[in-house]
Amino acid sequence: MKVFNIFFCVVFIIFAGLQYNDPDPYVWMPIYLYASYFCWQSARKNFYPKWYLTGIFIYFVYAIYLFFTKDGVVDWLSQHQAENIAQTMKATKPWIEETREFFGLFICIAVLLINYFYAKKQLSKAR
C-alpha cells in the first residue's frame, strides 16, 4: 500500500500542477491536493477514515453534477458519440472538459475508497 499511495500522491500533485492554466484552477487544484495529502498520510501509516469519507462524499456529489449537467458525461455519450477525450490536451469542447473532470473525480474517489477500506482494516487490527 505504501507504493500505491506514494504513486498516487505524486500523480495527484502532477494533476494539480496541470490545472494551473485551466479555466477553474481554484476548484481543481484543491481537489487533487486533498487526495494527494491523504495518500501521503496513508503512505506514512497515518489514517483518517472520516476525512476519506468527506472527500469521497464531496467528489461524488460533484461527479453526479458533472454527469448530468449540460455538456456533461451524458451529453458526451448521447450527443457526441463518446468522442475521443484524449485527442489534445486543450479541451476546446465543453463536453470534453466536463467528461475529463468527471473521470478525474472518479480516480480520486477510487483511491480514497481503497484507502478507506485499508485504513479500517489496519485500525481494526490495532485494537
PDB file of C-alpha atoms in Angstrom:
ATOM      1  CA  MET A   1       0.000   0.000   0.000  1.00  0.00           C
ATOM      2  CA  LYS A   2       2.911   2.341   0.603  1.00  0.00           C
ATOM      3  CA  VAL A   3       3.950   2.230  -3.065  1.00  0.00           C
ATOM      4  CA  PHE A   4       0.314   2.659  -4.168  1.00  0.00           C
ATOM      5  CA  ASN A   5      -0.088   5.761  -2.010  1.00  0.00           C
ATOM      6  CA  ILE A   6       3.235   7.341  -2.945  1.00  0.00           C
ATOM      7  CA  PHE A   7       2.409   6.760  -6.614  1.00  0.00           C
ATOM      8  CA  PHE A   8      -0.992   8.439  -6.324  1.00  0.00           C
ATOM      9  CA  CYS A   9       0.388  11.207  -4.117  1.00  0.00           C
ATOM     10  CA  VAL A  10       2.786  12.122  -6.936  1.00  0.00           C
ATOM     11  CA  VAL A  11       0.133  11.628  -9.646  1.00  0.00           C
ATOM     12  CA  PHE A  12      -2.331  13.915  -7.863  1.00  0.00           C
ATOM     13  CA  ILE A  13       0.353  16.592  -7.400  1.00  0.00           C
ATOM     14  CA  ILE A  14       1.047  16.406 -11.136  1.00  0.00           C
ATOM     15  CA  PHE A  15      -2.700  16.597 -11.853  1.00  0.00           C
ATOM     16  CA  ALA A  16      -2.937  19.672  -9.607  1.00  0.00           C
ATOM     17  CA  GLY A  17       0.000  21.282 -11.404  1.00  0.00           C
ATOM     18  CA  LEU A  18      -1.624  20.664 -14.769  1.00  0.00           C
ATOM     19  CA  GLN A  19      -4.649  22.644 -13.572  1.00  0.00           C
ATOM     20  CA  TYR A  20      -2.597  25.836 -13.414  1.00  0.00           C
ATOM     21  CA  ASN A  21      -3.795  27.088 -16.809  1.00  0.00           C
ATOM     22  CA  ASP A  22      -7.262  25.546 -16.531  1.00  0.00           C
ATOM     23  CA  PRO A  23     -10.271  27.900 -16.527  1.00  0.00           C
ATOM     24  CA  ASP A  24     -11.013  26.937 -12.903  1.00  0.00           C
ATOM     25  CA  PRO A  25      -7.744  26.002 -11.137  1.00  0.00           C
ATOM     26  CA  TYR A  26      -9.107  27.279  -7.810  1.00  0.00           C
ATOM     27  CA  VAL A  27     -11.544  24.335  -7.876  1.00  0.00           C
ATOM     28  CA  TRP A  28      -9.354  21.576  -9.259  1.00  0.00           C
ATOM     29  CA  MET A  29      -6.044  22.216  -7.552  1.00  0.00           C
ATOM     30  CA  PRO A  30      -7.568  21.753  -4.071  1.00  0.00           C
ATOM     31  CA  ILE A  31      -9.469  18.667  -5.249  1.00  0.00           C
ATOM     32  CA  TYR A  32      -6.282  16.931  -6.359  1.00  0.00           C
ATOM     33  CA  LEU A  33      -4.154  18.239  -3.495  1.00  0.00           C
ATOM     34  CA  TYR A  34      -6.685  16.968  -0.940  1.00  0.00           C
ATOM     35  CA  ALA A  35      -6.422  13.457  -2.390  1.00  0.00           C
ATOM     36  CA  SER A  36      -2.637  13.778  -2.616  1.00  0.00           C
ATOM     37  CA  TYR A  37      -2.330  14.820   1.024  1.00  0.00           C
ATOM     38  CA  PHE A  38      -4.299  11.844   2.277  1.00  0.00           C
ATOM     39  CA  CYS A  39      -2.327   9.462   0.057  1.00  0.00           C
ATOM     40  CA  TRP A  40       0.838  10.866   1.616  1.00  0.00           C
ATOM     41  CA  GLN A  41      -0.568  10.403   5.096  1.00  0.00           C
ATOM     42  CA  SER A  42      -1.648   6.836   4.290  1.00  0.00           C
ATOM     43  CA  ALA A  43       1.830   6.041   2.964  1.00  0.00           C
ATOM     44  CA  ARG A  44       3.135   7.180   6.366  1.00  0.00           C
ATOM     45  CA  LYS A  45       0.572   4.912   8.079  1.00  0.00           C
ATOM     46  CA  ASN A  46      -1.495   7.845   9.345  1.00  0.00           C
ATOM     47  CA  PHE A  47      -5.110   7.008   8.614  1.00  0.00           C
ATOM     48  CA  TYR A  48      -8.094   9.364   8.584  1.00  0.00           C
ATOM     49  CA  PRO A  49     -11.200   7.363   7.569  1.00  0.00           C
ATOM     50  CA  LYS A  50     -13.632  10.206   8.300  1.00  0.00           C
ATOM     51  CA  TRP A  51     -11.654  12.572   6.067  1.00  0.00           C
ATOM     52  CA  TYR A  52     -11.572   9.969   3.288  1.00  0.00           C
ATOM     53  CA  LEU A  53     -15.360   9.724   3.504  1.00  0.00           C
ATOM     54  CA  THR A  54     -15.698  13.501   3.499  1.00  0.00           C
ATOM     55  CA  GLY A  55     -13.658  13.741   0.310  1.00  0.00           C
ATOM     56  CA  ILE A  56     -15.499  10.829  -1.268  1.00  0.00           C
ATOM     57  CA  PHE A  57     -18.854  12.437  -0.499  1.00  0.00           C
ATOM     58  CA  ILE A  58     -17.865  15.829  -1.937  1.00  0.00           C
ATOM     59  CA  TYR A  59     -16.267  14.272  -5.018  1.00  0.00           C
ATOM     60  CA  PHE A  60     -19.283  12.021  -5.544  1.00  0.00           C
ATOM     61  CA  VAL A  61     -21.765  14.910  -5.390  1.00  0.00           C
ATOM     62  CA  TYR A  62     -19.662  16.910  -7.846  1.00  0.00           C
ATOM     63  CA  ALA A  63     -19.293  13.865 -10.119  1.00  0.00           C
ATOM     64  CA  ILE A  64     -23.068  13.409 -10.237  1.00  0.00           C
ATOM     65  CA  TYR A  65     -23.398  17.064 -11.197  1.00  0.00           C
ATOM     66  CA  LEU A  66     -20.805  16.661 -13.992  1.00  0.00           C
ATOM     67  CA  PHE A  67     -22.516  13.502 -15.174  1.00  0.00           C
ATOM     68  CA  PHE A  68     -25.917  15.098 -15.723  1.00  0.00           C
ATOM     69  CA  THR A  69     -25.140  18.770 -16.396  1.00  0.00           C
ATOM     70  CA  LYS A  70     -25.498  20.279 -19.855  1.00  0.00           C
ATOM     71  CA  ASP A  71     -22.354  19.330 -21.783  1.00  0.00           C
ATOM     72  CA  GLY A  72     -21.631  16.680 -19.150  1.00  0.00           C
ATOM     73  CA  VAL A  73     -20.941  12.979 -19.476  1.00  0.00           C
ATOM     74  CA  VAL A  74     -24.486  12.107 -20.592  1.00  0.00           C
ATOM     75  CA  ASP A  75     -24.255  14.652 -23.432  1.00  0.00           C
ATOM     76  CA  TRP A  76     -20.786  13.365 -24.337  1.00  0.00           C
ATOM     77  CA  LEU A  77     -22.170   9.829 -24.600  1.00  0.00           C
ATOM     78  CA  SER A  78     -25.501  10.568 -26.274  1.00  0.00           C
ATOM     79  CA  GLN A  79     -24.997  13.652 -28.412  1.00  0.00           C
ATOM     80  CA  HIS A  80     -21.306  13.405 -29.255  1.00  0.00           C
ATOM     81  CA  GLN A  81     -20.969   9.623 -29.628  1.00  0.00           C
ATOM     82  CA  ALA A  82     -18.344   9.375 -26.870  1.00  0.00           C
ATOM     83  CA  GLU A  83     -15.901  11.465 -28.871  1.00  0.00           C
ATOM     84  CA  ASN A  84     -12.235  10.878 -28.032  1.00  0.00           C
ATOM     85  CA  ILE A  85     -11.485  12.919 -24.898  1.00  0.00           C
ATOM     86  CA  ALA A  86      -7.710  12.460 -25.177  1.00  0.00           C
ATOM     87  CA  GLN A  87      -7.093  13.778 -28.682  1.00  0.00           C
ATOM     88  CA  THR A  88      -5.483  17.033 -27.452  1.00  0.00           C
ATOM     89  CA  MET A  89      -4.506  18.433 -24.081  1.00  0.00           C
ATOM     90  CA  LYS A  90      -6.548  21.599 -24.643  1.00  0.00           C
ATOM     91  CA  ALA A  91     -10.237  20.808 -24.317  1.00  0.00           C
ATOM     92  CA  THR A  92     -11.903  23.084 -26.843  1.00  0.00           C
ATOM     93  CA  LYS A  93     -15.314  21.491 -26.415  1.00  0.00           C
ATOM     94  CA  PRO A  94     -17.143  21.818 -23.084  1.00  0.00           C
ATOM     95  CA  TRP A  95     -18.357  18.202 -23.023  1.00  0.00           C
ATOM     96  CA  ILE A  96     -14.747  17.015 -23.264  1.00  0.00           C
ATOM     97  CA  GLU A  97     -13.700  19.224 -20.326  1.00  0.00           C
ATOM     98  CA  GLU A  98     -16.644  18.104 -18.183  1.00  0.00           C
ATOM     99  CA  THR A  99     -16.063  14.434 -19.001  1.00  0.00           C
ATOM    100  CA  ARG A 100     -12.371  14.653 -18.184  1.00  0.00           C
ATOM    101  CA  GLU A 101     -13.218  16.309 -14.879  1.00  0.00           C
ATOM    102  CA  PHE A 102     -15.732  13.547 -14.136  1.00  0.00           C
ATOM    103  CA  PHE A 103     -13.094  10.867 -14.675  1.00  0.00           C
ATOM    104  CA  GLY A 104     -10.597  12.824 -12.539  1.00  0.00           C
ATOM    105  CA  LEU A 105     -13.110  12.747  -9.713  1.00  0.00           C
ATOM    106  CA  PHE A 106     -13.694   9.049 -10.345  1.00  0.00           C
ATOM    107  CA  ILE A 107      -9.972   8.364  -9.887  1.00  0.00           C
ATOM    108  CA  CYS A 108      -9.898  10.393  -6.662  1.00  0.00           C
ATOM    109  CA  ILE A 109     -12.948   8.540  -5.336  1.00  0.00           C
ATOM    110  CA  ALA A 110     -11.460   5.141  -6.177  1.00  0.00           C
ATOM    111  CA  VAL A 111      -8.145   5.912  -4.464  1.00  0.00           C
ATOM    112  CA  LEU A 112      -9.809   7.349  -1.352  1.00  0.00           C
ATOM    113  CA  LEU A 113     -12.155   4.343  -1.175  1.00  0.00           C
ATOM    114  CA  ILE A 114      -9.219   1.942  -1.333  1.00  0.00           C
ATOM    115  CA  ASN A 115      -7.502   3.912   1.418  1.00  0.00           C
ATOM    116  CA  TYR A 116     -10.684   3.999   3.473  1.00  0.00           C
ATOM    117  CA  PHE A 117     -11.101   0.209   3.444  1.00  0.00           C
ATOM    118  CA  TYR A 118      -7.408  -0.364   4.034  1.00  0.00           C
ATOM    119  CA  ALA A 119      -7.441   2.085   6.958  1.00  0.00           C
ATOM    120  CA  LYS A 120     -10.475   0.386   8.508  1.00  0.00           C
ATOM    121  CA  LYS A 121      -8.682  -2.945   8.241  1.00  0.00           C
ATOM    122  CA  GLN A 122      -5.466  -1.585   9.770  1.00  0.00           C
ATOM    123  CA  LEU A 123      -7.259   0.232  12.570  1.00  0.00           C
ATOM    124  CA  SER A 124      -9.302  -2.865  13.476  1.00  0.00           C
ATOM    125  CA  LYS A 125      -6.095  -4.922  13.669  1.00  0.00           C
ATOM    126  CA  ALA A 126      -4.598  -2.399  16.088  1.00  0.00           C
ATOM    127  CA  ARG A 127      -7.443  -2.870  18.570  1.00  0.00           C
TER     128      ARG A 127
END
